[in-house]
């Protein structure tokens, strides 16, 4: 089966604070989310897209939806996120991600989950409102990147089938933006043949990217307005890509301090 039936989130998660990442396809939110989680021992990164793509390997209908550029049914996404937030699944996620040797504890040390890709529609926001209040995201960070730049970055995305690393062969240097290619610095550099082992995602084609951008404007931009109206939206412009991580971490820490979030 694709996901577990609806169930009550265990009490162990009642103290978990959620941070939602929002942005156009290719805005880098997945990369920034993973890097944030590597900086803090009590942050766990959850990519909803990765969860769905993994499930699509066993579900042909879901695979077709994902490769079309359209959004997956909101109820299915909601159930997938709830399942992933179970204690045992969060522990597995944490074990899969590398943590910096000098990683510190974020804020008061409470467990927090960075959600990449949820909620991204009004319907998902309404489903989220039915969760326990302690599981409602404390804020959303919107990565504001122009269309032409995200398209360039989307067309450059690659994943290594050997080491599992995510890279980007395209760089951007224009209008104040300075985002060099994101290439491996680890063993993948020596062990993997980039021409053979690096693959593009099925949905990273010009036609599907166009469809995904249209879906973002129709479905996700209204969600941003909802976050803004509740004073829980932080807009971040990553002019220098991953070189902005110190600034991004500072913005997040300052928000929690200013709003006395625990």
Coordinates of C-alpha atoms in Angstrom, one line a residue, residues 18-24 27-30 32-33 36 43 106 113-119 137-144 216 220 224 227-228 232-238 245 247-256:
X18 CA 7.4 22.4 12.1
X19 CA 9.1 24.8 9.8
X20 CA 7.6 24.9 6.2
X21 CA 9.8 25.8 3.2
X22 CA 8.0 27.3 0.2
X23 CA 9.3 28.2 -3.2
X24 CA 9.1 27.7 -6.9
X27 CA 14.3 27.7 -5.9
X28 CA 16.7 25.5 -3.9
X29 CA 14.5 25.0 -0.9
X30 CA 15.4 21.3 -0.7
X32 CA 18.7 24.8 1.9
X33 CA 16.5 22.6 4.1
X36 CA 20.0 23.8 7.8
X43 CA 16.5 19.8 13.2
X106 CA 18.8 25.2 17.7
X113 CA 11.1 19.3 11.5
X114 CA 11.8 21.2 8.3
X115 CA 9.0 20.4 5.8
X116 CA 10.0 20.9 2.2
X117 CA 6.9 21.1 0.0
X118 CA 4.0 21.1 2.4
X119 CA 1.5 22.7 2.5
X137 CA 4.1 24.9 11.3
X138 CA 5.5 27.8 13.3
X139 CA 6.4 29.7 10.2
X140 CA 7.0 29.4 6.4
X141 CA 10.2 30.5 4.7
X142 CA 9.6 31.6 1.1
X143 CA 12.6 31.4 -1.2
X144 CA 12.0 34.2 -3.7
X216 CA 2.9 27.1 -8.5
X220 CA 0.8 27.8 -4.0
X224 CA 1.8 32.4 0.7
X227 CA 1.0 32.7 5.7
X228 CA 1.5 36.4 5.4
X232 CA 4.1 33.7 9.9
X233 CA 5.8 34.3 6.5
X234 CA 9.5 35.1 6.1
X235 CA 10.7 35.9 2.6
X236 CA 14.3 35.1 1.8
X237 CA 16.2 36.0 -1.4
X238 CA 19.2 33.7 -1.8
X245 CA 23.5 29.7 4.6
X247 CA 22.4 34.6 6.7
X248 CA 19.5 32.1 6.4
X249 CA 20.4 30.4 9.7
X250 CA 20.5 33.9 11.3
X251 CA 17.1 34.8 9.9
X252 CA 15.6 31.6 11.3
X253 CA 17.2 32.0 14.7
X254 CA 16.1 35.7 14.9
X255 CA 12.5 34.8 14.0
X256 CA 12.3 32.2 16.8

